[in-house]
Amino acid sequence: MGSHEIDPAFAALPYRRLADVALARCQDFGVDHADFRFERVRYQHVSVRDGQLQGAEDTDDLGFAVRVLLDGAWGFAAGVVLTTDEAVRVAESAINVARVAAPMTRRPVQLAPEPVYDDVTWCSSYDVNPFDVALADKVELLAGWTSRLIGAPGVDHAAGSLQQVQENKFYADLAGTRATQQRVRLEPYVEAFGTHPTSGAFDSMRTLAPPAGRGWEYLTGAHFDFDAELATIPELLAEKLAAPSVEAGSYDLVIHPSNLWLTIHESIGHATELDRALGYEANYAGTSFATPDQLGTLQYGSELMHVTGDRTVEHGLATVGYDDEGVQAQSWDLIRDGVLVGYQLDRSMAHSYGAQLNDGRSNGCAYADSPSHVPIQRMANVSLQPAPDGPDTDGLIDQVERGIYVVGDRSWSIDMQRYNFQFTGQRFYRIEHGRLTGQLRDVAYQATTTDFWRSMSAVGGPQTYELGGAFNCGKAQPGQVASVSHGCPSAVFRGVRILNTREEI
């Protein structure tokens, strides 16, 4: 992965000394397991509108946490004062929590074994850390993009935003693992707003550049052509404002990766989290219809469907070297030939349920978004694999007589079992006899998860594959956020129900 050194400002912090003290105190009490996690997470958000700066905000989350396993129960505590006395106090607090929890724990917690990683270091892959770039340069770039759009015919307003994160973590446990990591990620977008001159219809058009585990170079043309996309937005917006409203019914769909990633996230990513499938996670976004008793038998989708969980892919938002339980990053199958074959799991779930999933080993999905939060099972980069010799997107469109081509994400809705869903998008094009014949408006596609994925009749080749994703996926109570990528090719889905959202209103 990346060749960068750990941020010297983080490396100078006393995390090793605090870890040694805290873990030694835990060992005094004969705990079954103890881990120490030290984090510094830097955030910066810049927003502009119509060429003017609207706001710039920097936050810095710094602290440490101690987690212990005692008498089969978890204990957890966190602190922000970076002294050895505080490290001891936090360790003792975590032990006290475990003592209180133990009599109430009906299923004693045990952890799947994991090799020891002796003082390893990992950095994500990027060229220029965005926190090394002057704020004035960021404002100038974003303001220039929005100024360029509001100078175009038909654009009334334009807004831009840039979120950036640098995440440093040090993990240590009683087994001997020591891992120091640094990740950088960012999310840029620009959106133009307009009104049709006669109908009064209002709408917007947004850039499709996904959030990425990249650096500042992502915004300066090295990996995404923002200039080319910005040049198309006014015309696309004007066409959308003048487009006819869709006629509800059944259509064949060709879905671009800029839209399909979100359907993967909601209907596969969350549905294959083992804590949801077991019913342990329910309050925030529900459980899952894909329960473990269906492992190896549930025909999730068509035989063309191959979905992987992956914490190793370069530039992925959920890519790490080691998770928050000291497990080395991996990739594995979730769905193979359309059949459910795997889940996302952490060390405790791997011990109890992982024998048939990952040889009894965690696949590295523990993550906490803050030093003050306990690690929970979070989503890996979950991706639909392309067909090795599949066609390009035009070749997929050519297979459709009457249908709709879907580009870009927008709103979505899915039930608490991850089964019944509805998605909209940025742009919808009518397909007639294998050709695009103009945009449509007011489109949403609706299905059940299994009906939708079983209707997939063709998958694009590697040349159509793109890595999309979400910057702030929510889970748990207290709520936590995590970033996650989803790669996919363009794909064809047959006979999907299309709603007219204006008529539905």
PDB file of N, CA and C in Angstrom, residues 48-96:
ATOM      1  N   VAL A  48     -18.931  25.842  -0.515  1.00  0.00           N
ATOM      2  CA  VAL A  48     -19.028  27.080  -1.298  1.00  0.00           C
ATOM      3  C   VAL A  48     -20.387  27.124  -1.982  1.00  0.00           C
ATOM      4  N   ARG A  49     -20.784  28.319  -2.372  1.00  0.00           N
ATOM      5  CA  ARG A  49     -22.028  28.484  -3.136  1.00  0.00           C
ATOM      6  C   ARG A  49     -21.870  29.684  -4.045  1.00  0.00           C
ATOM      7  N   ASP A  50     -22.141  29.475  -5.303  1.00  0.00           N
ATOM      8  CA  ASP A  50     -22.104  30.547  -6.306  1.00  0.00           C
ATOM      9  C   ASP A  50     -20.795  31.332  -6.248  1.00  0.00           C
ATOM     10  N   GLY A  51     -19.708  30.615  -6.125  1.00  0.00           N
ATOM     11  CA  GLY A  51     -18.392  31.237  -6.163  1.00  0.00           C
ATOM     12  C   GLY A  51     -17.916  31.841  -4.869  1.00  0.00           C
ATOM     13  N   GLN A  52     -18.699  31.698  -3.790  1.00  0.00           N
ATOM     14  CA  GLN A  52     -18.343  32.299  -2.503  1.00  0.00           C
ATOM     15  C   GLN A  52     -18.217  31.223  -1.418  1.00  0.00           C
ATOM     16  N   LEU A  53     -17.238  31.409  -0.547  1.00  0.00           N
ATOM     17  CA  LEU A  53     -17.071  30.502   0.581  1.00  0.00           C
ATOM     18  C   LEU A  53     -18.269  30.598   1.525  1.00  0.00           C
ATOM     19  N   GLN A  54     -18.855  29.458   1.862  1.00  0.00           N
ATOM     20  CA  GLN A  54     -19.964  29.424   2.808  1.00  0.00           C
ATOM     21  C   GLN A  54     -19.508  29.011   4.197  1.00  0.00           C
ATOM     22  N   GLY A  55     -18.495  28.156   4.269  1.00  0.00           N
ATOM     23  CA  GLY A  55     -18.023  27.723   5.574  1.00  0.00           C
ATOM     24  C   GLY A  55     -16.819  26.808   5.462  1.00  0.00           C
ATOM     25  N   ALA A  56     -16.002  26.823   6.486  1.00  0.00           N
ATOM     26  CA  ALA A  56     -14.856  25.910   6.577  1.00  0.00           C
ATOM     27  C   ALA A  56     -14.722  25.516   8.039  1.00  0.00           C
ATOM     28  N   GLU A  57     -14.653  24.212   8.283  1.00  0.00           N
ATOM     29  CA  GLU A  57     -14.658  23.721   9.660  1.00  0.00           C
ATOM     30  C   GLU A  57     -13.595  22.639   9.827  1.00  0.00           C
ATOM     31  N   ASP A  58     -12.802  22.776  10.881  1.00  0.00           N
ATOM     32  CA  ASP A  58     -11.812  21.761  11.234  1.00  0.00           C
ATOM     33  C   ASP A  58     -12.166  21.187  12.597  1.00  0.00           C
ATOM     34  N   THR A  59     -12.122  19.860  12.718  1.00  0.00           N
ATOM     35  CA  THR A  59     -12.289  19.216  14.016  1.00  0.00           C
ATOM     36  C   THR A  59     -11.195  18.176  14.184  1.00  0.00           C
ATOM     37  N   ASP A  60     -10.904  17.863  15.435  1.00  0.00           N
ATOM     38  CA  ASP A  60      -9.811  16.952  15.749  1.00  0.00           C
ATOM     39  C   ASP A  60     -10.256  16.088  16.923  1.00  0.00           C
ATOM     40  N   ASP A  61     -10.390  14.792  16.707  1.00  0.00           N
ATOM     41  CA  ASP A  61     -10.847  13.859  17.743  1.00  0.00           C
ATOM     42  C   ASP A  61      -9.641  13.049  18.209  1.00  0.00           C
ATOM     43  N   LEU A  62      -9.226  13.258  19.462  1.00  0.00           N
ATOM     44  CA  LEU A  62      -8.007  12.623  19.975  1.00  0.00           C
ATOM     45  C   LEU A  62      -8.311  11.967  21.313  1.00  0.00           C
ATOM     46  N   GLY A  63      -7.866  10.722  21.473  1.00  0.00           N
ATOM     47  CA  GLY A  63      -8.078  10.045  22.740  1.00  0.00           C
ATOM     48  C   GLY A  63      -7.695   8.574  22.640  1.00  0.00           C
ATOM     49  N   PHE A  64      -8.042   7.815  23.673  1.00  0.00           N
ATOM     50  CA  PHE A  64      -7.702   6.385  23.685  1.00  0.00           C
ATOM     51  C   PHE A  64      -8.790   5.592  24.377  1.00  0.00           C
ATOM     52  N   ALA A  65      -8.783   4.302  24.127  1.00  0.00           N
ATOM     53  CA  ALA A  65      -9.796   3.412  24.699  1.00  0.00           C
ATOM     54  C   ALA A  65      -9.145   2.110  25.137  1.00  0.00           C
ATOM     55  N   VAL A  66      -9.715   1.528  26.177  1.00  0.00           N
ATOM     56  CA  VAL A  66      -9.289   0.211  26.661  1.00  0.00           C
ATOM     57  C   VAL A  66     -10.512  -0.700  26.658  1.00  0.00           C
ATOM     58  N   ARG A  67     -10.340  -1.874  26.077  1.00  0.00           N
ATOM     59  CA  ARG A  67     -11.415  -2.860  26.050  1.00  0.00           C
ATOM     60  C   ARG A  67     -10.890  -4.158  26.645  1.00  0.00           C
ATOM     61  N   VAL A  68     -11.661  -4.751  27.555  1.00  0.00           N
ATOM     62  CA  VAL A  68     -11.220  -5.990  28.206  1.00  0.00           C
ATOM     63  C   VAL A  68     -12.299  -7.049  28.086  1.00  0.00           C
ATOM     64  N   LEU A  69     -11.860  -8.285  28.132  1.00  0.00           N
ATOM     65  CA  LEU A  69     -12.766  -9.423  28.188  1.00  0.00           C
ATOM     66  C   LEU A  69     -12.467 -10.169  29.487  1.00  0.00           C
ATOM     67  N   LEU A  70     -13.439 -10.144  30.410  1.00  0.00           N
ATOM     68  CA  LEU A  70     -13.250 -10.718  31.738  1.00  0.00           C
ATOM     69  C   LEU A  70     -14.475 -11.542  32.096  1.00  0.00           C
ATOM     70  N   ASP A  71     -14.254 -12.797  32.441  1.00  0.00           N
ATOM     71  CA  ASP A  71     -15.363 -13.705  32.797  1.00  0.00           C
ATOM     72  C   ASP A  71     -16.422 -13.743  31.695  1.00  0.00           C
ATOM     73  N   GLY A  72     -15.975 -13.678  30.442  1.00  0.00           N
ATOM     74  CA  GLY A  72     -16.885 -13.800  29.305  1.00  0.00           C
ATOM     75  C   GLY A  72     -17.656 -12.548  28.969  1.00  0.00           C
ATOM     76  N   ALA A  73     -17.328 -11.421  29.599  1.00  0.00           N
ATOM     77  CA  ALA A  73     -18.077 -10.181  29.359  1.00  0.00           C
ATOM     78  C   ALA A  73     -17.118  -9.069  28.919  1.00  0.00           C
ATOM     79  N   TRP A  74     -17.634  -8.205  28.052  1.00  0.00           N
ATOM     80  CA  TRP A  74     -16.855  -7.048  27.619  1.00  0.00           C
ATOM     81  C   TRP A  74     -16.915  -5.934  28.650  1.00  0.00           C
ATOM     82  N   GLY A  75     -15.778  -5.231  28.808  1.00  0.00           N
ATOM     83  CA  GLY A  75     -15.733  -3.959  29.525  1.00  0.00           C
ATOM     84  C   GLY A  75     -15.036  -2.948  28.640  1.00  0.00           C
ATOM     85  N   PHE A  76     -15.479  -1.712  28.690  1.00  0.00           N
ATOM     86  CA  PHE A  76     -14.917  -0.686  27.800  1.00  0.00           C
ATOM     87  C   PHE A  76     -14.922   0.658  28.511  1.00  0.00           C
ATOM     88  N   ALA A  77     -13.848   1.415  28.301  1.00  0.00           N
ATOM     89  CA  ALA A  77     -13.780   2.783  28.821  1.00  0.00           C
ATOM     90  C   ALA A  77     -12.826   3.572  27.932  1.00  0.00           C
ATOM     91  N   ALA A  78     -12.972   4.896  27.955  1.00  0.00           N
ATOM     92  CA  ALA A  78     -12.151   5.753  27.092  1.00  0.00           C
ATOM     93  C   ALA A  78     -11.736   6.997  27.857  1.00  0.00           C
ATOM     94  N   GLY A  79     -10.650   7.633  27.389  1.00  0.00           N
ATOM     95  CA  GLY A  79     -10.160   8.849  28.023  1.00  0.00           C
ATOM     96  C   GLY A  79      -9.519   9.782  27.018  1.00  0.00           C
ATOM     97  N   VAL A  80      -9.348  11.027  27.444  1.00  0.00           N
ATOM     98  CA  VAL A  80      -8.744  12.025  26.571  1.00  0.00           C
ATOM     99  C   VAL A  80      -7.516  12.686  27.202  1.00  0.00           C
ATOM    100  N   VAL A  81      -7.268  12.410  28.483  1.00  0.00           N
ATOM    101  CA  VAL A  81      -6.096  12.970  29.155  1.00  0.00           C
ATOM    102  C   VAL A  81      -4.924  12.013  28.944  1.00  0.00           C
ATOM    103  N   LEU A  82      -3.865  12.473  28.320  1.00  0.00           N
ATOM    104  CA  LEU A  82      -2.801  11.581  27.870  1.00  0.00           C
ATOM    105  C   LEU A  82      -1.700  11.442  28.921  1.00  0.00           C
ATOM    106  N   THR A  83      -2.086  10.869  30.066  1.00  0.00           N
ATOM    107  CA  THR A  83      -1.117  10.603  31.129  1.00  0.00           C
ATOM    108  C   THR A  83      -1.210   9.138  31.533  1.00  0.00           C
ATOM    109  N   THR A  84      -0.140   8.637  32.153  1.00  0.00           N
ATOM    110  CA  THR A  84      -0.146   7.233  32.583  1.00  0.00           C
ATOM    111  C   THR A  84      -1.171   6.998  33.694  1.00  0.00           C
ATOM    112  N   ASP A  85      -1.354   7.979  34.568  1.00  0.00           N
ATOM    113  CA  ASP A  85      -2.380   7.831  35.614  1.00  0.00           C
ATOM    114  C   ASP A  85      -3.760   7.654  34.986  1.00  0.00           C
ATOM    115  N   GLU A  86      -4.028   8.430  33.949  1.00  0.00           N
ATOM    116  CA  GLU A  86      -5.329   8.325  33.288  1.00  0.00           C
ATOM    117  C   GLU A  86      -5.451   6.985  32.565  1.00  0.00           C
ATOM    118  N   ALA A  87      -4.363   6.504  31.979  1.00  0.00           N
ATOM    119  CA  ALA A  87      -4.407   5.202  31.310  1.00  0.00           C
ATOM    120  C   ALA A  87      -4.758   4.097  32.312  1.00  0.00           C
ATOM    121  N   VAL A  88      -4.193   4.164  33.513  1.00  0.00           N
ATOM    122  CA  VAL A  88      -4.519   3.189  34.551  1.00  0.00           C
ATOM    123  C   VAL A  88      -5.980   3.321  34.960  1.00  0.00           C
ATOM    124  N   ARG A  89      -6.429   4.560  35.151  1.00  0.00           N
ATOM    125  CA  ARG A  89      -7.828   4.779  35.552  1.00  0.00           C
ATOM    126  C   ARG A  89      -8.797   4.232  34.510  1.00  0.00           C
ATOM    127  N   VAL A  90      -8.507   4.486  33.231  1.00  0.00           N
ATOM    128  CA  VAL A  90      -9.390   3.994  32.159  1.00  0.00           C
ATOM    129  C   VAL A  90      -9.382   2.467  32.125  1.00  0.00           C
ATOM    130  N   ALA A  91      -8.201   1.867  32.300  1.00  0.00           N
ATOM    131  CA  ALA A  91      -8.132   0.400  32.322  1.00  0.00           C
ATOM    132  C   ALA A  91      -8.965  -0.164  33.468  1.00  0.00           C
ATOM    133  N   GLU A  92      -8.871   0.429  34.629  1.00  0.00           N
ATOM    134  CA  GLU A  92      -9.639  -0.050  35.789  1.00  0.00           C
ATOM    135  C   GLU A  92     -11.143   0.152  35.566  1.00  0.00           C
ATOM    136  N   SER A  93     -11.506   1.250  34.906  1.00  0.00           N
ATOM    137  CA  SER A  93     -12.926   1.481  34.593  1.00  0.00           C
ATOM    138  C   SER A  93     -13.453   0.402  33.663  1.00  0.00           C
ATOM    139  N   ALA A  94     -12.654   0.043  32.644  1.00  0.00           N
ATOM    140  CA  ALA A  94     -13.086  -1.009  31.718  1.00  0.00           C
ATOM    141  C   ALA A  94     -13.272  -2.335  32.460  1.00  0.00           C
ATOM    142  N   ILE A  95     -12.377  -2.637  33.374  1.00  0.00           N
ATOM    143  CA  ILE A  95     -12.476  -3.881  34.154  1.00  0.00           C
ATOM    144  C   ILE A  95     -13.733  -3.863  35.026  1.00  0.00           C
ATOM    145  N   ASN A  96     -14.012  -2.728  35.638  1.00  0.00           N
ATOM    146  CA  ASN A  96     -15.218  -2.622  36.471  1.00  0.00           C
ATOM    147  C   ASN A  96     -16.486  -2.815  35.647  1.00  0.00           C
TER     148      ASN A  96
END
